[in-house]
């Protein structure tokens, strides 16, 4: 065990909360078996206590310990996708999973993360960590160590360095606690992939089905207002918003601005920020995997340069593009606070 991992384990055992990289986003982790430590996660995040956390396991065999009931459907999905960006909701073993983790629900969300550092820490700890994304409640999720340090660095004693998150958006959540399987949050693993592995259709959550507590309309929101437009309308929307504000553009799939905006097109072939007067473009030249990978970094970068509005074209409505759309829609939803 290296020194950083040993220190992480020591802190977790002492009831401290740390920043932990996963392949989706960075998490704010506590020893899930210590109610006091779990309560600190809520306090640090500013998260209402009714919003349950995900239990992160070191390996699939831990499933039988922390969940109860018929686990055959869970095993099938776990065989196919763990370790990886998939969270399952199952009836919990109330003797081992404190109410603080689940907001008093009889079910618990579980996943085995794929990031080697996360698994090493959980293995060494010998029990699961409860971890939400390591951002302040309602704000943009972190996909680098630096994002966590900027948001919460003064409140946690350690944020482990795990590099930029490979996927960049939160795990797919499937509810297996009812008769039918429901997709509660889209992610990198699609409904079609899940249905194929499960051998039964996973019901899309069309808003009529059960709602995950804590999946509020407004979420993942930067400071700037977010505007979603069709790809064809993108540059005319930029033109009109630029009259009254500092405009940021999340240019998915290599959207290139017309020459009137004075941006160097060559620079847009690389990932990152390109600016001219009152316009900042965060270029994401690749496909939808790249869009997921860069989404939160892009929203953060455009916020940082002081954009009053961030405009994004709609992503492709397929595969991980649907998960990107879900996050963009929540970022664009009317804010409650
Ligand atoms: O990729 C991820 O899932 C990241 C990394 C850190 O693992 N975690 C994450 O956690 O996104 P968080 O807390 O930001 O989102 C967890 C979601 C919430 O929407 C919550 O409502 C739902 O999981 N959830 C947790 N337990 C649940 C339960 N028992 N029933 C229904 N929904 C639940
Ligand atoms: Mg979150």
Tab-separated table of C-alpha atoms and ligand atoms in Angstrom:
chain	number	residue	atom	x	y	z
A	1	UNK	CA	0.000	0.000	0.000
A	2	UNK	CA	1.491	3.408	-0.865
A	3	UNK	CA	1.587	6.264	1.635
A	4	UNK	CA	-1.333	8.169	0.143
A	5	UNK	CA	-3.609	5.129	0.266
A	6	UNK	CA	-2.520	4.371	3.840
A	7	UNK	CA	-3.269	7.960	4.852
A	8	UNK	CA	-6.678	7.825	3.128
A	9	UNK	CA	-7.582	4.657	5.024
A	10	UNK	CA	-6.378	6.107	8.313
A	11	UNK	CA	-8.496	9.240	7.815
A	12	UNK	CA	-11.584	7.230	6.812
A	13	UNK	CA	-11.228	4.981	9.865
A	14	UNK	CA	-10.987	8.083	12.046
A	15	UNK	CA	-14.339	9.288	10.670
A	16	UNK	CA	-12.890	11.888	8.285
A	17	UNK	CA	-14.162	12.659	4.799
A	18	UNK	CA	-11.809	12.613	1.774
A	19	UNK	CA	-11.879	13.339	-1.966
A	20	UNK	CA	-11.689	10.081	-3.940
A	21	UNK	CA	-11.298	9.707	-7.720
A	22	UNK	CA	-13.622	7.362	-9.578
A	23	UNK	CA	-13.915	6.714	-13.331
A	24	UNK	CA	-17.121	8.808	-13.493
A	25	UNK	CA	-16.578	11.875	-11.279
A	26	UNK	CA	-14.651	12.540	-8.041
A	27	UNK	CA	-16.494	11.469	-4.895
A	28	UNK	CA	-16.637	12.850	-1.350
A	29	UNK	CA	-16.064	9.655	0.606
A	30	UNK	CA	-16.763	8.534	4.178
A	31	UNK	CA	-16.654	5.149	5.885
A	32	UNK	CA	-20.230	4.044	5.209
A	33	UNK	CA	-20.489	2.155	8.482
A	34	UNK	CA	-19.899	5.288	10.613
A	35	UNK	CA	-23.111	7.376	10.795
A	36	UNK	CA	-21.198	10.360	12.158
A	37	UNK	CA	-18.790	10.338	9.197
A	38	UNK	CA	-21.685	10.047	6.738
A	39	UNK	CA	-23.388	13.040	8.353
A	40	UNK	CA	-20.219	15.069	7.721
A	41	UNK	CA	-20.527	14.368	3.992
A	42	UNK	CA	-23.973	15.994	3.982
A	43	UNK	CA	-22.713	18.958	5.994
A	44	UNK	CA	-19.689	19.559	3.734
A	45	UNK	CA	-21.771	19.311	0.554
A	46	UNK	CA	-24.669	21.336	1.902
A	47	UNK	CA	-26.892	18.448	0.811
A	48	UNK	CA	-30.362	17.881	2.344
A	49	UNK	CA	-30.253	14.717	4.469
A	50	UNK	CA	-33.114	13.011	2.621
A	51	UNK	CA	-30.927	12.602	-0.496
A	52	UNK	CA	-29.383	9.122	-0.252
A	53	UNK	CA	-25.758	8.315	-1.086
A	54	UNK	CA	-24.191	5.556	-3.170
A	55	UNK	CA	-22.384	2.744	-1.358
A	56	UNK	CA	-19.111	2.007	-3.171
A	57	UNK	CA	-17.978	-1.614	-2.863
A	58	UNK	CA	-14.506	-3.059	-3.540
A	59	UNK	CA	-15.868	-6.042	-5.453
A	60	UNK	CA	-19.035	-7.793	-6.541
A	61	UNK	CA	-18.869	-10.413	-3.773
A	62	UNK	CA	-19.709	-7.689	-1.228
A	63	UNK	CA	-23.173	-7.361	-2.759
A	64	UNK	CA	-24.620	-10.241	-0.702
A	65	UNK	CA	-23.463	-8.616	2.507
A	66	UNK	CA	-25.016	-5.204	2.051
A	67	UNK	CA	-28.118	-6.089	0.005
A	68	UNK	CA	-30.877	-8.611	0.608
A	69	UNK	CA	-33.587	-10.405	-1.370
A	70	UNK	CA	-33.301	-11.994	-4.781
A	71	UNK	CA	-30.020	-10.728	-6.217
A	72	UNK	CA	-30.073	-12.733	-9.460
A	73	UNK	CA	-30.900	-9.737	-11.678
A	74	UNK	CA	-28.281	-7.647	-9.859
A	75	UNK	CA	-25.659	-10.378	-10.376
A	76	UNK	CA	-26.400	-10.452	-14.098
A	77	UNK	CA	-25.840	-6.698	-14.470
A	78	UNK	CA	-22.830	-6.780	-12.142
A	79	UNK	CA	-21.281	-9.630	-14.176
A	80	UNK	CA	-21.661	-7.521	-17.303
A	81	UNK	CA	-20.693	-4.045	-16.070
A	82	UNK	CA	-18.747	-4.100	-12.752
A	83	UNK	CA	-16.325	-2.707	-11.968
A	84	UNK	CA	-17.798	0.222	-13.867
A	85	UNK	CA	-20.181	3.160	-14.111
A	86	UNK	CA	-23.374	1.362	-13.065
A	87	UNK	CA	-25.298	1.839	-9.808
A	88	UNK	CA	-27.989	-0.609	-8.697
A	89	UNK	CA	-30.806	0.144	-6.251
A	90	UNK	CA	-31.634	-2.895	-4.108
A	91	UNK	CA	-33.275	-3.718	-0.784
A	92	UNK	CA	-30.666	-3.032	1.878
A	93	UNK	CA	-29.298	-5.104	4.714
A	94	UNK	CA	-30.465	-2.796	7.489
A	95	UNK	CA	-28.050	-4.373	9.973
A	96	UNK	CA	-25.025	-3.110	7.992
A	97	UNK	CA	-26.219	-0.026	6.108
A	98	UNK	CA	-26.976	2.959	8.374
A	99	UNK	CA	-30.080	5.068	7.740
A	100	UNK	CA	-27.794	8.084	7.279
A	101	UNK	CA	-26.549	6.566	3.990
A	102	UNK	CA	-29.988	5.879	2.548
A	103	UNK	CA	-31.987	8.807	3.877
A	104	UNK	CA	-34.087	6.339	5.841
A	105	UNK	CA	-35.105	4.344	2.721
A	106	UNK	CA	-35.377	0.533	2.825
A	107	UNK	CA	-33.243	0.405	-0.358
A	108	UNK	CA	-29.591	1.213	-0.996
A	109	UNK	CA	-27.666	2.285	-4.117
A	110	UNK	CA	-24.497	0.232	-4.732
A	111	UNK	CA	-21.699	0.171	-7.262
A	112	UNK	CA	-18.141	-1.131	-7.723
A	113	UNK	CA	-16.101	1.738	-9.195
A	114	UNK	CA	-13.531	0.922	-11.878
A	115	UNK	CA	-10.871	3.429	-10.810
A	116	UNK	CA	-7.914	1.409	-9.417
A	117	UNK	CA	-7.199	3.957	-6.671
A	118	UNK	CA	-10.807	3.939	-5.432
A	119	UNK	CA	-10.832	0.154	-5.300
A	120	UNK	CA	-7.470	0.024	-3.549
A	121	UNK	CA	-8.704	2.378	-0.828
A	122	UNK	CA	-11.992	0.489	-0.338
A	123	UNK	CA	-10.207	-2.879	-0.272
A	124	UNK	CA	-7.731	-1.640	2.306
A	125	UNK	CA	-10.541	-0.108	4.384
A	126	UNK	CA	-12.370	-3.442	4.282
A	127	UNK	CA	-15.814	-1.852	4.146
A	128	UNK	CA	-17.715	0.342	1.685
A	129	UNK	CA	-17.441	4.092	1.393
A	130	UNK	CA	-20.535	6.245	0.963
A	131	UNK	CA	-19.800	8.943	-1.591
A	132	UNK	CA	-21.749	11.541	-3.528
A	133	UNK	CA	-20.057	13.647	-6.182
A	134	UNK	CA	-17.523	15.975	-4.527
A	135	UNK	CA	-19.173	19.287	-5.384
A	136	UNK	CA	-21.379	21.651	-3.431
A	137	UNK	CA	-25.040	20.612	-3.626
A	138	UNK	CA	-26.611	21.524	-6.992
A	139	UNK	CA	-23.327	22.724	-8.527
A	140	UNK	CA	-21.179	21.255	-11.318
A	141	UNK	CA	-19.612	17.847	-10.588
A	142	UNK	CA	-15.790	17.562	-10.385
A	143	UNK	CA	-13.787	15.559	-12.931
A	144	UNK	CA	-10.271	16.516	-11.819
A	145	UNK	CA	-8.572	16.711	-8.420
A	146	UNK	CA	-8.220	20.443	-8.890
A	147	UNK	CA	-12.010	20.858	-9.285
A	148	UNK	CA	-12.446	19.264	-5.842
A	149	UNK	CA	-9.684	21.346	-4.285
A	150	UNK	CA	-11.218	24.579	-5.621
A	151	UNK	CA	-14.731	23.675	-4.365
A	152	UNK	CA	-14.087	21.889	-1.063
A	153	UNK	CA	-10.319	21.864	-0.463
A	154	UNK	CA	-10.621	23.853	2.755
A	155	UNK	CA	-13.084	21.335	4.195
A	156	UNK	CA	-11.367	18.003	3.583
A	157	UNK	CA	-7.926	16.889	4.812
A	158	UNK	CA	-7.065	14.903	1.663
A	159	UNK	CA	-8.066	14.743	-1.999
A	160	UNK	CA	-6.382	11.824	-3.756
A	161	UNK	CA	-4.920	12.470	-7.223
A	162	UNK	CA	-6.409	10.059	-9.748
A	163	UNK	CA	-6.045	12.070	-12.961
A	164	UNK	CA	-8.978	13.343	-15.028
A	165	UNK	CA	-11.996	11.014	-14.757
A	166	UNK	CA	-12.135	8.642	-17.685
A	167	UNK	CA	-15.890	8.974	-18.288
A	168	UNK	CA	-16.710	12.389	-16.883
A	169	UNK	CA	-20.402	12.032	-15.998
A	170	UNK	CA	-22.071	10.160	-13.151
A	171	UNK	CA	-22.946	6.463	-13.257
A	172	UNK	CA	-26.085	5.046	-14.836
A	173	UNK	CA	-28.607	4.218	-12.060
A	174	UNK	CA	-30.998	1.262	-12.362
A	175	UNK	CA	-33.677	0.521	-9.772
A	176	UNK	CA	-33.950	-3.249	-9.245
A	177	UNK	CA	-35.987	-3.015	-6.050
A	178	UNK	CA	-39.322	-3.288	-7.870
A	179	UNK	CA	-40.875	-5.841	-10.131
A	180	UNK	CA	-39.606	-4.158	-13.267
A	181	UNK	CA	-36.200	-2.580	-13.775
A	182	UNK	CA	-36.195	1.226	-14.104
A	183	UNK	CA	-33.547	3.526	-15.495
A	184	UNK	CA	-33.329	6.277	-12.859
A	185	UNK	CA	-30.378	8.254	-14.251
A	186	UNK	CA	-28.825	7.845	-17.714
A	187	UNK	CA	-25.042	7.412	-17.907
A	188	UNK	CA	-22.317	5.840	-20.014
A	189	UNK	CA	-24.063	2.443	-19.937
A	190	UNK	CA	-27.207	2.770	-22.065
A	191	UNK	CA	-30.697	1.363	-21.528
A	192	UNK	CA	-30.195	-0.880	-24.579
A	193	UNK	CA	-26.986	-2.364	-23.127
A	194	UNK	CA	-28.715	-2.936	-19.794
A	195	UNK	CA	-31.754	-4.585	-21.346
A	196	UNK	CA	-29.531	-6.905	-23.377
A	197	UNK	CA	-27.521	-7.995	-20.332
A	198	UNK	CA	-30.596	-8.336	-18.145
A	199	UNK	CA	-32.726	-10.202	-20.666
A	200	UNK	CA	-35.700	-7.938	-19.959
A	201	UNK	CA	-36.460	-4.381	-21.011
A	202	UNK	CA	-35.248	-1.675	-18.659
A	203	UNK	CA	-38.061	0.864	-18.394
A	204	UNK	CA	-37.100	4.390	-19.328
A	205	UNK	CA	-37.979	6.756	-16.527
A	206	UNK	CA	-40.446	8.956	-18.357
A	207	UNK	CA	-41.279	11.013	-15.307
A	208	UNK	CA	-44.339	8.866	-14.584
A	209	UNK	CA	-42.334	6.148	-12.887
A	210	UNK	CA	-40.645	6.448	-9.507
A	211	UNK	CA	-38.209	9.327	-9.057
A	212	UNK	CA	-34.846	9.036	-7.345
A	213	UNK	CA	-34.924	11.343	-4.364
A	214	UNK	CA	-32.399	14.054	-5.008
A	215	UNK	CA	-32.687	13.993	-8.772
A	216	UNK	CA	-34.014	17.541	-8.786
A	217	UNK	CA	-34.795	19.316	-12.029
A	218	UNK	CA	-32.107	21.921	-11.437
A	219	UNK	CA	-28.726	20.303	-10.828
A	220	UNK	CA	-25.188	20.295	-12.199
A	221	UNK	CA	-25.632	24.041	-12.625
A	222	UNK	CA	-22.840	26.554	-13.296
A	223	UNK	CA	-23.245	30.206	-12.207
A	224	UNK	CA	-24.030	31.300	-15.763
A	225	UNK	CA	-27.488	30.774	-17.238
A	226	UNK	CA	-27.498	27.767	-19.592
A	227	UNK	CA	-29.275	27.825	-22.935
A	228	UNK	CA	-29.801	24.699	-25.055
A	229	UNK	CA	-30.379	25.220	-28.769
A	230	UNK	CA	-30.451	23.082	-31.898
A	231	UNK	CA	-27.142	22.794	-33.751
A	232	UNK	CA	-28.542	24.899	-36.618
A	233	UNK	CA	-29.549	27.735	-34.282
A	234	UNK	CA	-26.255	27.832	-32.395
A	235	UNK	CA	-24.459	30.761	-34.005
A	236	UNK	CA	-27.572	32.916	-34.441
A	237	UNK	CA	-28.284	32.402	-30.714
A	238	UNK	CA	-24.686	33.440	-29.959
A	239	UNK	CA	-25.131	36.555	-32.124
A	240	UNK	CA	-28.263	37.617	-30.291
A	241	UNK	CA	-27.044	36.840	-26.737
A	242	UNK	CA	-23.771	38.670	-27.405
A	243	UNK	CA	-25.673	41.958	-27.641
A	244	UNK	CA	-26.423	41.876	-23.928
A	245	UNK	CA	-23.860	39.626	-22.265
A	246	UNK	CA	-20.605	37.704	-22.195
A	247	UNK	CA	-21.356	34.500	-24.080
A	248	UNK	CA	-19.828	31.092	-23.551
A	249	UNK	CA	-20.262	28.272	-26.043
A	250	UNK	CA	-19.821	24.596	-25.332
A	251	UNK	CA	-18.926	23.593	-28.869
A	252	UNK	CA	-19.728	19.881	-29.060
A	253	UNK	CA	-18.538	17.722	-31.931
A	254	UNK	CA	-16.330	20.436	-33.359
A	255	UNK	CA	-18.918	23.139	-34.130
A	256	UNK	CA	-16.911	25.867	-35.852
A	257	UNK	CA	-17.987	29.520	-35.526
A	258	UNK	CA	-18.451	31.670	-38.641
A	259	UNK	CA	-15.573	34.139	-39.355
A	260	UNK	CA	-17.563	37.162	-38.057
A	261	UNK	CA	-16.786	36.052	-34.473
A	262	UNK	CA	-13.066	36.511	-34.969
A	263	UNK	CA	-11.985	33.202	-33.471
A	264	UNK	CA	-9.030	31.260	-34.731
A	265	UNK	CA	-10.570	28.135	-36.189
A	266	UNK	CA	-7.330	26.143	-36.005
A	267	UNK	CA	-7.320	26.460	-32.214
A	268	UNK	CA	-10.769	24.904	-32.087
A	269	UNK	CA	-9.388	21.570	-33.241
A	270	UNK	CA	-7.825	21.078	-29.819
A	271	UNK	CA	-9.818	20.670	-26.617
A	272	UNK	CA	-10.130	23.779	-24.521
A	273	UNK	CA	-10.913	27.449	-24.366
A	274	UNK	CA	-10.651	29.923	-27.261
A	275	UNK	CA	-11.702	33.541	-26.701
A	276	UNK	CA	-12.455	36.775	-28.496
A	277	UNK	CA	-14.251	39.868	-27.219
A	278	UNK	CA	-17.273	38.867	-25.071
A	279	UNK	CA	-17.161	35.373	-26.505
A	280	UNK	CA	-15.516	32.248	-25.105
A	281	UNK	CA	-15.736	28.906	-26.869
A	282	UNK	CA	-14.872	25.667	-25.071
A	283	UNK	CA	-14.053	23.336	-27.927
A	284	UNK	CA	-14.876	19.649	-27.706
A	285	UNK	CA	-13.716	18.362	-31.079
A	286	UNK	CA	-14.546	14.667	-30.687
A	287	UNK	CA	-17.781	12.676	-30.499
A	288	UNK	CA	-20.187	12.091	-27.616
A	289	UNK	CA	-17.681	10.234	-25.405
A	290	UNK	CA	-15.534	13.333	-25.585
A	291	UNK	CA	-18.573	15.526	-24.873
A	292	UNK	CA	-19.243	13.540	-21.670
A	293	UNK	CA	-15.566	13.682	-20.724
A	294	UNK	CA	-15.341	17.473	-21.187
A	295	UNK	CA	-18.858	18.557	-20.140
A	296	UNK	CA	-18.171	19.606	-16.548
A	297	UNK	CA	-14.664	20.942	-17.255
A	298	UNK	CA	-16.194	23.050	-20.028
A	299	UNK	CA	-19.008	24.450	-17.871
A	300	UNK	CA	-16.484	25.267	-15.152
A	301	UNK	CA	-14.020	26.925	-17.547
A	302	UNK	CA	-16.752	29.104	-19.095
A	303	UNK	CA	-17.949	30.119	-15.623
A	304	UNK	CA	-14.405	31.016	-14.617
A	305	UNK	CA	-13.901	33.500	-17.460
A	306	UNK	CA	-17.098	35.276	-16.371
A	307	UNK	CA	-19.656	34.218	-18.975
A	308	UNK	CA	-23.194	35.375	-18.137
A	309	UNK	CA	-24.744	32.782	-20.410
A	310	UNK	CA	-23.495	29.422	-21.690
A	311	UNK	CA	-24.994	28.169	-24.935
A	312	UNK	CA	-24.768	24.520	-25.936
A	313	UNK	CA	-26.079	22.768	-29.013
A	314	UNK	CA	-28.153	19.646	-28.339
A	315	UNK	CA	-25.986	16.507	-28.248
A	316	UNK	CA	-26.718	13.408	-30.309
A	317	UNK	CA	-29.815	11.699	-28.913
A	318	UNK	CA	-28.260	8.275	-28.673
A	319	UNK	CA	-26.013	6.271	-26.300
A	320	UNK	CA	-24.002	8.466	-23.927
A	321	UNK	CA	-25.371	11.524	-25.787
A	322	UNK	CA	-28.643	10.954	-23.887
A	323	UNK	CA	-26.780	11.194	-20.587
A	324	UNK	CA	-25.060	14.384	-21.751
A	325	UNK	CA	-28.491	15.769	-22.696
A	326	UNK	CA	-29.870	14.866	-19.236
A	327	UNK	CA	-27.069	16.830	-17.509
A	328	UNK	CA	-27.407	19.797	-19.893
A	329	UNK	CA	-31.180	19.939	-19.357
A	330	UNK	CA	-30.717	20.005	-15.591
A	331	UNK	CA	-28.017	22.679	-15.900
A	332	UNK	CA	-30.490	24.697	-18.011
A	333	UNK	CA	-33.519	24.127	-15.736
A	334	UNK	CA	-34.970	27.063	-13.786
A	335	UNK	CA	-33.039	27.500	-10.531
A	336	UNK	CA	-34.859	27.259	-7.250
A	337	UNK	CA	-32.295	29.216	-5.244
B	1	LIG	O1	-20.870	8.131	-10.674
B	1	LIG	C1	-21.446	8.287	-9.620
B	1	LIG	O2	-22.522	7.711	-9.355
B	1	LIG	C2	-20.803	9.257	-8.593
B	1	LIG	C3	-19.475	8.645	-8.137
B	1	LIG	C4	-18.833	9.442	-7.025
B	1	LIG	O3	-19.657	7.315	-7.780
B	1	LIG	N1	-21.690	9.470	-7.494
B	1	LIG	C5	-22.828	10.222	-7.566
B	1	LIG	O4	-23.473	10.377	-6.361
B	1	LIG	O5	-23.226	10.718	-8.603
B	1	LIG	P1	-24.623	11.433	-6.126
B	1	LIG	O6	-24.841	11.395	-4.654
B	1	LIG	O7	-24.237	12.750	-6.707
B	1	LIG	O8	-25.869	10.828	-6.833
B	1	LIG	C6	-26.477	9.662	-6.295
B	1	LIG	C7	-27.859	9.499	-6.808
B	1	LIG	C8	-28.825	10.527	-6.252
B	1	LIG	O9	-29.610	11.046	-7.306
B	1	LIG	C9	-29.696	9.708	-5.312
B	1	LIG	O10	-31.006	10.176	-5.254
B	1	LIG	C10	-29.651	8.325	-5.924
B	1	LIG	O11	-28.334	8.214	-6.404
B	1	LIG	N2	-29.897	7.302	-4.899
B	1	LIG	C11	-29.069	6.911	-3.919
B	1	LIG	N3	-29.648	5.984	-3.139
B	1	LIG	C12	-30.878	5.768	-3.628
B	1	LIG	C13	-31.979	4.929	-3.258
B	1	LIG	N4	-31.920	4.106	-2.210
B	1	LIG	N5	-33.102	4.998	-3.998
B	1	LIG	C14	-33.172	5.824	-5.064
B	1	LIG	N6	-32.170	6.645	-5.463
B	1	LIG	C15	-31.050	6.626	-4.758
B	2	LIG	MG1	-24.094	14.702	-7.561
